[in-house]
mmCIF file of C-alpha atoms in Angstrom:
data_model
loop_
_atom_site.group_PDB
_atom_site.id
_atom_site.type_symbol
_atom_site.label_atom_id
_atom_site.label_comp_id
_atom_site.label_asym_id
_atom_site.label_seq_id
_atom_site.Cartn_x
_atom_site.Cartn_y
_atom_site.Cartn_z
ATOM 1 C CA UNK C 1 0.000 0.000 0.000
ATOM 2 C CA UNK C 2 2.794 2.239 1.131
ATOM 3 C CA UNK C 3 4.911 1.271 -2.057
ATOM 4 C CA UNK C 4 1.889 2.086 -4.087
ATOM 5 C CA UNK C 5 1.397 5.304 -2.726
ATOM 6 C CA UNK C 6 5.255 6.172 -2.893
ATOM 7 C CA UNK C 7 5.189 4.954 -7.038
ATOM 8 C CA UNK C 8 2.132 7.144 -7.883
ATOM 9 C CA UNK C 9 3.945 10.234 -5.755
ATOM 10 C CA UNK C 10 6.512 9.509 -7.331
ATOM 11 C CA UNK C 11 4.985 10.212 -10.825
ATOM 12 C CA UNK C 12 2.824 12.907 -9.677
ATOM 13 C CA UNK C 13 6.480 14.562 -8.487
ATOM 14 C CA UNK C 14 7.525 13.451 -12.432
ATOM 15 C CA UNK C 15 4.219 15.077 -14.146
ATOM 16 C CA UNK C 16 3.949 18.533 -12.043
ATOM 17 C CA UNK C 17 8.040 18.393 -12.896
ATOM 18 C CA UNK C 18 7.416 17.980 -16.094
ATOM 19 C CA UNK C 19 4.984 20.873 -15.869
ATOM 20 C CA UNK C 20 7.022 23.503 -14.538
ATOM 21 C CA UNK C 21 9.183 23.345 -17.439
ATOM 22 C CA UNK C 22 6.624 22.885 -19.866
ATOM 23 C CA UNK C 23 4.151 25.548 -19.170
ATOM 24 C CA UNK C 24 3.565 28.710 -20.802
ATOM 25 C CA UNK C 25 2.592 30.627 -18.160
ATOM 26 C CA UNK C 26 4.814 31.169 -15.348
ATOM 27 C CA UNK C 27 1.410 31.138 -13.045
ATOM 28 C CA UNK C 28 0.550 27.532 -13.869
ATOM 29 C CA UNK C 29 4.532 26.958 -13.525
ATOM 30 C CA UNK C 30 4.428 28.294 -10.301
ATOM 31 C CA UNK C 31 1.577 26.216 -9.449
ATOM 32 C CA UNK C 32 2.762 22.778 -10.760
ATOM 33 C CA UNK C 33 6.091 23.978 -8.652
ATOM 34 C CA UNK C 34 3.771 23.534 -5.698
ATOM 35 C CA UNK C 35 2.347 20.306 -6.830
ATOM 36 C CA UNK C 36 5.396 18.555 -7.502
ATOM 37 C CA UNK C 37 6.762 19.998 -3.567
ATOM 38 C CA UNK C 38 4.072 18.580 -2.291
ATOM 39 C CA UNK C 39 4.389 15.255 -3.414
ATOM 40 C CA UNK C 40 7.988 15.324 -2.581
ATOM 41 C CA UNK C 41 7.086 15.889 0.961
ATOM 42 C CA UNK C 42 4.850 13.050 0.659
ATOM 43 C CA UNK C 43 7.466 11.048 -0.401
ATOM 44 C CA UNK C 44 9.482 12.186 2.961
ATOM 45 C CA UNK C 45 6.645 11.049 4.834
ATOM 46 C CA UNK C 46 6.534 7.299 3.493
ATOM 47 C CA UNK C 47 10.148 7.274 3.988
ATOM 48 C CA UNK C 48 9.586 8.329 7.906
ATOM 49 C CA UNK C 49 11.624 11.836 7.635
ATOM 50 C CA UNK C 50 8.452 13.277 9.064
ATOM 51 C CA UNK C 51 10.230 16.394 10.124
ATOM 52 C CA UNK C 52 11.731 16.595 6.943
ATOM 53 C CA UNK C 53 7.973 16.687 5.391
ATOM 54 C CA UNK C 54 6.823 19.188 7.776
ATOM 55 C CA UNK C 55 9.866 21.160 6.474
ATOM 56 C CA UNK C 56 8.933 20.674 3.005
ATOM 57 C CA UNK C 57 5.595 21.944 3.689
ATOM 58 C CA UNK C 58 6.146 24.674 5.797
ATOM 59 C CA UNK C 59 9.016 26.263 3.947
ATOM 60 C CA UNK C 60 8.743 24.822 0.304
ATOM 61 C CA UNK C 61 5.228 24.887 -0.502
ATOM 62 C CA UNK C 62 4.531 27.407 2.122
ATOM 63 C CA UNK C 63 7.389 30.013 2.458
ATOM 64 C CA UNK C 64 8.644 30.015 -1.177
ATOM 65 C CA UNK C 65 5.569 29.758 -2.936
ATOM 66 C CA UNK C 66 4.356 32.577 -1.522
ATOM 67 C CA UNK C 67 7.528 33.940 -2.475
ATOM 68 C CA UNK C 68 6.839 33.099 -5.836
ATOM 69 C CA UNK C 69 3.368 33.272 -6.601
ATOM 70 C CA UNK C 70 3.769 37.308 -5.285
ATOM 71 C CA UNK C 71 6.623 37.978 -7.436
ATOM 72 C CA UNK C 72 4.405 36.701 -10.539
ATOM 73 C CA UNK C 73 1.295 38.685 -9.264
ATOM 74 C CA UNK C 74 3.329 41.580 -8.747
ATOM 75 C CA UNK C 75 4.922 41.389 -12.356
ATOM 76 C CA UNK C 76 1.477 40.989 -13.669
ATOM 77 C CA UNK C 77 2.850 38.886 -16.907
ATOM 78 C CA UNK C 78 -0.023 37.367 -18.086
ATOM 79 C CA UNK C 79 -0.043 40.798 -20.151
ATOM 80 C CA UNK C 80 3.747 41.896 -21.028
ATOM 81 C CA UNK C 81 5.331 39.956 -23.903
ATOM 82 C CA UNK C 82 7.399 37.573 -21.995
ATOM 83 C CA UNK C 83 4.433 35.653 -22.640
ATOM 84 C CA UNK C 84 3.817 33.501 -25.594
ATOM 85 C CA UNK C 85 0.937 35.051 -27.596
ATOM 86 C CA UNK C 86 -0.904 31.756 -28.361
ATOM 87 C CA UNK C 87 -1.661 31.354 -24.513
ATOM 88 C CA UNK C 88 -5.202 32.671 -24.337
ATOM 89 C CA UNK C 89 -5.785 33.868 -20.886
ATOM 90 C CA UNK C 90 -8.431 30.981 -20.307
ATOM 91 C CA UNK C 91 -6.468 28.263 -21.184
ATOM 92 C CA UNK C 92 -3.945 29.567 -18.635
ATOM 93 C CA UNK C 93 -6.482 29.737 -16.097
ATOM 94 C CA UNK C 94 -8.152 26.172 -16.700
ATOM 95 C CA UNK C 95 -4.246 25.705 -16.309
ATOM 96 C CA UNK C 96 -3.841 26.807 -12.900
ATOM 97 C CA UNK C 97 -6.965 25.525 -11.861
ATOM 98 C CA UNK C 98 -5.654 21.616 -12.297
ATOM 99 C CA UNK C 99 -2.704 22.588 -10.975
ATOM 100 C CA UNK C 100 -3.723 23.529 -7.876
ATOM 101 C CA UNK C 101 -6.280 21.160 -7.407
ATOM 102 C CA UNK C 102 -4.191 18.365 -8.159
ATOM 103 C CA UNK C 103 -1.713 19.995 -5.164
ATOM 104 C CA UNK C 104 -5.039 19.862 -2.995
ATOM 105 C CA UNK C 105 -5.401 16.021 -3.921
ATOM 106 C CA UNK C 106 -1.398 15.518 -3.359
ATOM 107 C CA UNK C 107 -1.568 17.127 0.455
ATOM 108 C CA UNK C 108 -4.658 14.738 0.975
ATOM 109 C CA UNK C 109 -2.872 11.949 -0.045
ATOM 110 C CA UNK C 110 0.154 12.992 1.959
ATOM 111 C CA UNK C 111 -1.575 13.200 4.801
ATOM 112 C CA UNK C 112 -3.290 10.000 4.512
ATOM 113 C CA UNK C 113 0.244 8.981 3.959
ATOM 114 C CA UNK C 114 1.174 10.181 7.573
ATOM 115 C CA UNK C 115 -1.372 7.715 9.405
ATOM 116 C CA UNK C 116 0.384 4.857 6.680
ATOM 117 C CA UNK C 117 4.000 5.277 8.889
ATOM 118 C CA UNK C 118 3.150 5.644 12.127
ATOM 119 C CA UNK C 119 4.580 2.714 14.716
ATOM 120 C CA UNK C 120 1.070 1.660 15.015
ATOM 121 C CA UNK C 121 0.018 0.869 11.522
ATOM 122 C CA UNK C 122 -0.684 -2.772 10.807
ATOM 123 C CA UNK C 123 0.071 -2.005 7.564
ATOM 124 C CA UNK C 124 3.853 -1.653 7.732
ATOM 125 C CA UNK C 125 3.998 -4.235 11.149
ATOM 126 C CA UNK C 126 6.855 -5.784 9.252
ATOM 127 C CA UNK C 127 8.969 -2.899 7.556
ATOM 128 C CA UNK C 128 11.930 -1.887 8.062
ATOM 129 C CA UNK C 129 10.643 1.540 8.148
ATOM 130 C CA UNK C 130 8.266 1.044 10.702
ATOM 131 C CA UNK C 131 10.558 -0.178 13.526
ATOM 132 C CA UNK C 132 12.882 2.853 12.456
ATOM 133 C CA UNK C 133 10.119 4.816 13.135
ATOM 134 C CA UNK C 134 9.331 2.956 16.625
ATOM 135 C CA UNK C 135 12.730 4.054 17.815
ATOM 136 C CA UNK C 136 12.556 6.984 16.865
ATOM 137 C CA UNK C 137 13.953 7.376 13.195
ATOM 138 C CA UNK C 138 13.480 11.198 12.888
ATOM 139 C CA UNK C 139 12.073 12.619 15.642
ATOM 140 C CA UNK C 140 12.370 16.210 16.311
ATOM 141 C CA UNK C 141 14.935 15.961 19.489
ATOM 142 C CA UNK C 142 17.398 13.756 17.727
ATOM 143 C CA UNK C 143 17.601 16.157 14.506
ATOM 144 C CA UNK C 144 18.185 19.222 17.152
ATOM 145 C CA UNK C 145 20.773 17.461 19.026
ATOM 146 C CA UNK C 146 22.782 16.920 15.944
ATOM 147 C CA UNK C 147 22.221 20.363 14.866
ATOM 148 C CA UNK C 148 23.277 22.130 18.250
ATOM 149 C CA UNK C 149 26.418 19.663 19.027
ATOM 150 C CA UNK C 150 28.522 18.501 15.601
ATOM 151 C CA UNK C 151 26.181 21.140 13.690
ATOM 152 C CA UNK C 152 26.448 23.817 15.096
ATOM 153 C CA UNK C 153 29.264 25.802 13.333
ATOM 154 C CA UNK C 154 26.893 25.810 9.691
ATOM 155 C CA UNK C 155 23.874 26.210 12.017
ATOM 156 C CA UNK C 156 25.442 29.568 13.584
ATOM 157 C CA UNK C 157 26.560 29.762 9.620
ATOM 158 C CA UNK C 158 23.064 29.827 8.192
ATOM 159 C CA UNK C 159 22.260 32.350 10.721
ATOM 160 C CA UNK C 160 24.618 34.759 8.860
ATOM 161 C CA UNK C 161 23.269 33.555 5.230
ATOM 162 C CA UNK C 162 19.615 34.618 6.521
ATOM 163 C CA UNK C 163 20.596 38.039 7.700
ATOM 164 C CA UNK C 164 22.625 38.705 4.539
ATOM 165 C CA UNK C 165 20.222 37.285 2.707
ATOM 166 C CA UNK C 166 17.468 40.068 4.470
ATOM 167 C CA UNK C 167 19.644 42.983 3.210
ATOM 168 C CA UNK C 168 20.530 42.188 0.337
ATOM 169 C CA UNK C 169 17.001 41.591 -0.889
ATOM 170 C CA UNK C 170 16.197 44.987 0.962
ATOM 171 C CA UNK C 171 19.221 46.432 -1.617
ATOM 172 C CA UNK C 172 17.770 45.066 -4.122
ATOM 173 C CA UNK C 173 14.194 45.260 -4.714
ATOM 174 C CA UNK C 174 14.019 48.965 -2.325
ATOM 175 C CA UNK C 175 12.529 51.130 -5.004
ATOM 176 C CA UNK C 176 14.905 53.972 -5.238
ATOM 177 C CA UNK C 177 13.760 57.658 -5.286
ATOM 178 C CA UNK C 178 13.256 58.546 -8.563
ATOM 179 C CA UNK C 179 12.607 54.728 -10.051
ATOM 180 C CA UNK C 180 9.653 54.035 -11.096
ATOM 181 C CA UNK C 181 8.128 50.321 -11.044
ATOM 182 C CA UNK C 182 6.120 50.034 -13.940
ATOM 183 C CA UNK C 183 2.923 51.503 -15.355
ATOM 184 C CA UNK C 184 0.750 50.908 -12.981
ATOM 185 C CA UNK C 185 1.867 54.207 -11.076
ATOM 186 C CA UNK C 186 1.571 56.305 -13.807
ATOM 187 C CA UNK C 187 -0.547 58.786 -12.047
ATOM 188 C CA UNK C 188 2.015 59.994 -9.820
ATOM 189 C CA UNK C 189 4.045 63.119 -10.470
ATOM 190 C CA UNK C 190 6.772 63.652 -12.649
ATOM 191 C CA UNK C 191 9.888 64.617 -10.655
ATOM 192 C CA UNK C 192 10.596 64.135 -6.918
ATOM 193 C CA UNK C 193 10.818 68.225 -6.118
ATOM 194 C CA UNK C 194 7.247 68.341 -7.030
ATOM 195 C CA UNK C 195 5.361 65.649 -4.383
ATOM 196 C CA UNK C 196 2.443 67.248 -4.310
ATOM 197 C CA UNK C 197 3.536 70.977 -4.524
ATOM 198 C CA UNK C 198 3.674 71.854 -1.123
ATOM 199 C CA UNK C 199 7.195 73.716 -0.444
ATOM 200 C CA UNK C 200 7.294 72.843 2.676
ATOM 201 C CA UNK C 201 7.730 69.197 1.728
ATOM 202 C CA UNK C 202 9.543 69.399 -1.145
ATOM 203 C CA UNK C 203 12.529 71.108 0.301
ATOM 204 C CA UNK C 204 12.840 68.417 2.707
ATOM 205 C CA UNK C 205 16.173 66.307 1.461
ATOM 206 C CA UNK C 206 14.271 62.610 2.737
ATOM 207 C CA UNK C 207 10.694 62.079 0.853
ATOM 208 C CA UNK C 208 9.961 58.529 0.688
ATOM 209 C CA UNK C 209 6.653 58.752 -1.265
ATOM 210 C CA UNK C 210 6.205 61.571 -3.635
ATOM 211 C CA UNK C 211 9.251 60.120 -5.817
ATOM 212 C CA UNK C 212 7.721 58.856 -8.321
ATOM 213 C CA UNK C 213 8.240 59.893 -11.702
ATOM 214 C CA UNK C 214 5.465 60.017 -14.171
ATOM 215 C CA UNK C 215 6.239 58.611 -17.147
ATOM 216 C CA UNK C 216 7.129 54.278 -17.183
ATOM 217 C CA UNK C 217 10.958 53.793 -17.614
ATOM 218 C CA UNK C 218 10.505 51.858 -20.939
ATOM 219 C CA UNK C 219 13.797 51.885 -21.864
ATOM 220 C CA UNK C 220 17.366 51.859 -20.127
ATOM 221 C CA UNK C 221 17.872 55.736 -21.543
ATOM 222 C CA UNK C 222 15.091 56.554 -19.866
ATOM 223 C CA UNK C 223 15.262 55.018 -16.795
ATOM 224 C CA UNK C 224 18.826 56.133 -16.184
ATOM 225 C CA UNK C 225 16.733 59.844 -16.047
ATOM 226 C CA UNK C 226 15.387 59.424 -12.614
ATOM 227 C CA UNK C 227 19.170 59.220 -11.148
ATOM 228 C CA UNK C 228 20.101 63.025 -12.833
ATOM 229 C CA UNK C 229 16.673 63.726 -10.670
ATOM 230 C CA UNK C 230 18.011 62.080 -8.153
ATOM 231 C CA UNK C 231 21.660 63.278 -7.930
ATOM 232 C CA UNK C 232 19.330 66.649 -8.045
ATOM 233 C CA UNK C 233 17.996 66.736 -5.273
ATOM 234 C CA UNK C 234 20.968 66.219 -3.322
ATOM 235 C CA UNK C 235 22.713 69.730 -4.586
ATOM 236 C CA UNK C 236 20.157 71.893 -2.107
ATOM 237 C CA UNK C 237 17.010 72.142 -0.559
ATOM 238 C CA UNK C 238 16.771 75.674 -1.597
ATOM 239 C CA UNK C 239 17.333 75.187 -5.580
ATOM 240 C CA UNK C 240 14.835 72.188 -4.520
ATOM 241 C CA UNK C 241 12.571 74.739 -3.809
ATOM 242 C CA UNK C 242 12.766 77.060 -6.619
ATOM 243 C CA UNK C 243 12.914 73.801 -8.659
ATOM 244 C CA UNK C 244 9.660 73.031 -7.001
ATOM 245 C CA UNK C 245 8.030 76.526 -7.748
ATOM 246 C CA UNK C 246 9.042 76.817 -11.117
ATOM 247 C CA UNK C 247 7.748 73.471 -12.120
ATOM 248 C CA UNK C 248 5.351 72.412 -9.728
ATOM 249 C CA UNK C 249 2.382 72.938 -11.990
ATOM 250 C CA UNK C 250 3.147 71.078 -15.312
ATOM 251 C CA UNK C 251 4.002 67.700 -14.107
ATOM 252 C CA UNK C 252 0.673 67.511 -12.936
ATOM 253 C CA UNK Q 1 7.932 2.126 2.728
ATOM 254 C CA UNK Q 2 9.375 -1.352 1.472
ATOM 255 C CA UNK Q 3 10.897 0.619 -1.722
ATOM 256 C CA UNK Q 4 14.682 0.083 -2.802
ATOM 257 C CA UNK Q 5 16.850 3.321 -2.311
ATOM 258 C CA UNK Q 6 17.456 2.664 -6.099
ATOM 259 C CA UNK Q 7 13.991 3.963 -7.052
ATOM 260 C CA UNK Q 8 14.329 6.873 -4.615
ATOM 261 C CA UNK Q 9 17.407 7.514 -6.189
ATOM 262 C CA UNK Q 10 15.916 7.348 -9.976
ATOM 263 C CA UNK Q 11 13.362 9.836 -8.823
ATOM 264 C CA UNK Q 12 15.752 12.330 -7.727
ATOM 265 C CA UNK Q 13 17.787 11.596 -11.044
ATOM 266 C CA UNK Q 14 14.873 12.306 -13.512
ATOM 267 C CA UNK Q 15 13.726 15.469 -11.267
ATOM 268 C CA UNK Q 16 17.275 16.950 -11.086
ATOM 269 C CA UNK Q 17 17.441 16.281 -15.054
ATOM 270 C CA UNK Q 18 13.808 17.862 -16.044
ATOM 271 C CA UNK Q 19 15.389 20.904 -13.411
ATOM 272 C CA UNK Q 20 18.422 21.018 -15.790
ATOM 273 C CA UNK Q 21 16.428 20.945 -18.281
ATOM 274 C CA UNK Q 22 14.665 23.611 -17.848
ATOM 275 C CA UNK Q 23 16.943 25.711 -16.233
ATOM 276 C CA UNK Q 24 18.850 25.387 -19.419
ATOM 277 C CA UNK Q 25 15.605 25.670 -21.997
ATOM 278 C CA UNK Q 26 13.146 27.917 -20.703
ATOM 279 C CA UNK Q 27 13.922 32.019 -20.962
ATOM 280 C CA UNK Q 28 11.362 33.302 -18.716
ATOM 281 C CA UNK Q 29 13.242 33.936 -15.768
ATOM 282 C CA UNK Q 30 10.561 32.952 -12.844
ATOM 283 C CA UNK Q 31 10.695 29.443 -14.810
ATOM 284 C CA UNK Q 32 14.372 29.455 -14.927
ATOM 285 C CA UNK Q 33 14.227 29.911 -10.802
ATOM 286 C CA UNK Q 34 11.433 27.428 -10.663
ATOM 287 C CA UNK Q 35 14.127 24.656 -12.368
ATOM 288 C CA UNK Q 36 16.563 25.734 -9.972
ATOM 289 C CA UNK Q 37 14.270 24.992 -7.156
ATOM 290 C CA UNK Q 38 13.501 21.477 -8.736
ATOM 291 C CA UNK Q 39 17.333 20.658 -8.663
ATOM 292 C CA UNK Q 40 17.575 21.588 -4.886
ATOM 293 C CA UNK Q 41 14.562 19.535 -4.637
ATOM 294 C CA UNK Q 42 16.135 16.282 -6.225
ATOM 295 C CA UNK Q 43 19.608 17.035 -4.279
ATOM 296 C CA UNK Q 44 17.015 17.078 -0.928
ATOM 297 C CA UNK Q 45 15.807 13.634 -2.093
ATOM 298 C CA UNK Q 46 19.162 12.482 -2.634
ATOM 299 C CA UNK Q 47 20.189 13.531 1.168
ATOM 300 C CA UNK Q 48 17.447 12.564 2.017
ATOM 301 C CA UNK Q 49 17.823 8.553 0.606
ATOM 302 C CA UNK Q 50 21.624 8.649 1.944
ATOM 303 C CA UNK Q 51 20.275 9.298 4.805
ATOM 304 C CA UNK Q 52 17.791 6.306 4.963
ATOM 305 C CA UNK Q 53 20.692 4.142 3.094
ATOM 306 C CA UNK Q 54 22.442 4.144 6.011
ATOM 307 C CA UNK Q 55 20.427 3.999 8.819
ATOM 308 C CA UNK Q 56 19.470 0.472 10.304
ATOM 309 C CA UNK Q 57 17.060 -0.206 12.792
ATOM 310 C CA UNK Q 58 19.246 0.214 15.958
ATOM 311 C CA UNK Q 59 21.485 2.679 14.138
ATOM 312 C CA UNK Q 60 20.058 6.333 13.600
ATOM 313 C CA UNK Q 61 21.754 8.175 10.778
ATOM 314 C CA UNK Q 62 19.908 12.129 10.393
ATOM 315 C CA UNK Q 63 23.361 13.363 8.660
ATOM 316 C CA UNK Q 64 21.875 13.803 5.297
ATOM 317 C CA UNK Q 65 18.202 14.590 6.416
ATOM 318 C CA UNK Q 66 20.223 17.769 8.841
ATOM 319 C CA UNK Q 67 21.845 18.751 5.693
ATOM 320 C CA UNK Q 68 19.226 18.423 3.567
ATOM 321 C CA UNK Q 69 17.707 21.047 6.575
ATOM 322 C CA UNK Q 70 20.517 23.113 5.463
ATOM 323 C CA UNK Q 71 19.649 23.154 1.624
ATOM 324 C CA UNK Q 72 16.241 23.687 2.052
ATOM 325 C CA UNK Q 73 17.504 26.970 4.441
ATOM 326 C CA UNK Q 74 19.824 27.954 1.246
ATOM 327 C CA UNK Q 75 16.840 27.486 -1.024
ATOM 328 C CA UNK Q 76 14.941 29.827 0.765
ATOM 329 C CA UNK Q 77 17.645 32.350 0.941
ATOM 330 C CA UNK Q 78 18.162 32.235 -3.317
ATOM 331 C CA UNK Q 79 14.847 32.088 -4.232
ATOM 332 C CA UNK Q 80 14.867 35.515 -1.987
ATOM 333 C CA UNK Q 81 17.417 37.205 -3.701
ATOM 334 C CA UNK Q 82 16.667 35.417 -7.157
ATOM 335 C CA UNK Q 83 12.790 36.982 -7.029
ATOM 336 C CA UNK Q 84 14.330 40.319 -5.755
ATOM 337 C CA UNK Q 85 16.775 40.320 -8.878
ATOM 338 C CA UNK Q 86 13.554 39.245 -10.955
ATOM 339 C CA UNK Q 87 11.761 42.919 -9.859
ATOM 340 C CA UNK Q 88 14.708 45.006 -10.103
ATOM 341 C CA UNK Q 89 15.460 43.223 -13.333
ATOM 342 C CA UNK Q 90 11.660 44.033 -14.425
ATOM 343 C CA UNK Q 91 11.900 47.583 -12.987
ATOM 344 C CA UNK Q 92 14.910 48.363 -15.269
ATOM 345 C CA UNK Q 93 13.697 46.436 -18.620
ATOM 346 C CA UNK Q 94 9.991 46.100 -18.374
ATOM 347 C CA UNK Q 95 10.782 42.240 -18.973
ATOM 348 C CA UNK Q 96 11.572 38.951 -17.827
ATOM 349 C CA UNK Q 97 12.988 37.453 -20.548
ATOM 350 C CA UNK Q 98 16.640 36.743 -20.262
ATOM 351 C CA UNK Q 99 17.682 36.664 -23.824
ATOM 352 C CA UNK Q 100 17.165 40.554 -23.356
ATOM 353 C CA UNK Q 101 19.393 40.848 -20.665
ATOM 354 C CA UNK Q 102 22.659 40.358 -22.768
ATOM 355 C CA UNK Q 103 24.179 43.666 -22.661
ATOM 356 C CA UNK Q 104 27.370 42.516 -21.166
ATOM 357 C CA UNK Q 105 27.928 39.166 -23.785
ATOM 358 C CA UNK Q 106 28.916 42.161 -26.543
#
């Protein structure tokens, strides 16, 4: 039964695999991503790394999906051209809505997988697995003593990746004043001096918000403009000022 | 689980290789990080399966499941800084396909 479940995981893994390379759309990609992570962590489960599943879970298809699945919202590419044009948007959509149904039916299974491998299934009486699991094959404590005695140096390690990880994604994706995302805030004004014409704002050096340049940066000319803005504002906050009265009103 | 570590081992095999695969075919760059995060999938089930491999009953062996701990934690940490490249990449281009990012192969 357990063997069964572990072969037609194991294709499920293969197809939603097979998926993520294959799709047009990087939402159904995304999606079959989250198919094929689940199945892997039902996989961990039959092989009694049940921490190792909850892992999978919690971080893979939790964490990083997320992670994903915002990034592609965010992007909003079912409309750019790094689409293929023969994707209609409902065949996309029919798409994603396998895809994450079939991830629904793979966390079922796994967890129907989880009452398979514990000590007091009848079912696996005779595995190896089983007793491995009866003494304790992966429990939690065993997996933290490892990690805080002949672990500990990469543990202390992976402390440092996190936090380095934390600003350096901060660097990156911080939208600078000045840089504009995409179209979507093409309402705002033109140039940083001019937030929303109030002097007593604009001469300010530090104004998060009202940098944002009106026009989309659709090129790497033009998006190299917002810097020279930039690099502007630094020089004073009184030519800021007259900057701001002289063209406060045609931006707008 | 009665299964051979062979098969476990296979499965790893064809996922790392469709990962490769499309790591090395697709140009959409969310794809591209979605392959990578296949192939540190497959190296998890491969850690994972040395793991089991040599582990008997009276003899615990959690090496390869506290590394694989340990690539799931780098995972995280690239597909971070891989989806924060991704939107400053979009910010500057308006695009996410990587055969337009080749101003610096001349």
């Amino acid at each position: 039964m357990a063997e069964l479940l572990f072969y037609f995981l194991s294709a499920a893994a293969l197809i939603s695999a097979l998926g993520v390379v294959t799709s047009k759309s990087p939402m159904a990609s995304v999606l079959a991503l989250l198919g094929s992570l689940v199945s892997l962590g039902g996989i961990y489960l039959l092989a009694g790394f049940q921490f190792m599943a909850a892992a999978q879970l919690l971080v893979y298809a939790g964490a990083i999906m997320v992670l994903f699945l915002f990034v592609v919202m965010l992007l909003n590419m079912t409309d750019i051209g790094a689409l293929d044009e023969h994707s209609t948007r409902s065949f996309g959509m029919r798409r994603m809505a396998v895809a994450t149904l079939a991830a629904a039916g793979l966390a079922l299974v796994g967890m129907a997988a989880s009452t398979l491998t514990s000590s007091s299934s009848p079912l696996l009486a005779k595995g190896t697995d089983s007793e491995l699991v009866a003494t304790g094959y992966d429990n939690l404590q065993s997996i933290a003593a490892l990690l805080s005695s002949r672990y500990v140096l990469p543990f202390q390690a992976s402390a440092v990746l996190l936090l380095a990880t934390m600003i350096g994604v901060l660097v990156l994706a911080k939208r600078r004043r000045g840089q504009n995302f995409d179209g979507q805030t093409s309402g705002q004004p033109v140039l940083p001096l001019q937030g929303d014409g109030s002097p007593s704002e604009a001469s300010q050096p530090k104004q998060p918000k009202a940098a944002l340049p009106d026009q989309p940066a659709s090129s790497p000319q033009e998006s190299a403009e917002p810097d020279l803005v930039h690099s502007s504002t630094k020089k004073g906050a009184a030519q800021s000022l007259a900057a701001t009265q002289t063209q406060g009103g045609q931006g707008l | 689980m009665n299964v051979p570590n062979e098969h476990l081992l296979i499965l790893a095999a064809l996922l790392f290789g469709i990962g490769v695969a499309g790591f090395l075919i697709r140009r959409n760059a969310i794809i591209v990080l979605a392959s990578i995060e296949l192939m540190l999938n497959a190296a998890n089930l491969t850690l994972i399966t040395g793991s089991r491999m040599h582990s008997t009953a009276g003899n615990l062996n959690l090496d390869g499941a506290v590394f694989s701990i340990f690539v799931i934690l780098v995972a995280a940490a690239e597909a971070a800084v891989g989806l924060a490249l991704i939107i400053a990449l979009y910010r500057l281009k308006q695009t996410v396909d990587l055969d337009s990012v080749s101003d610096l192969s001349g």
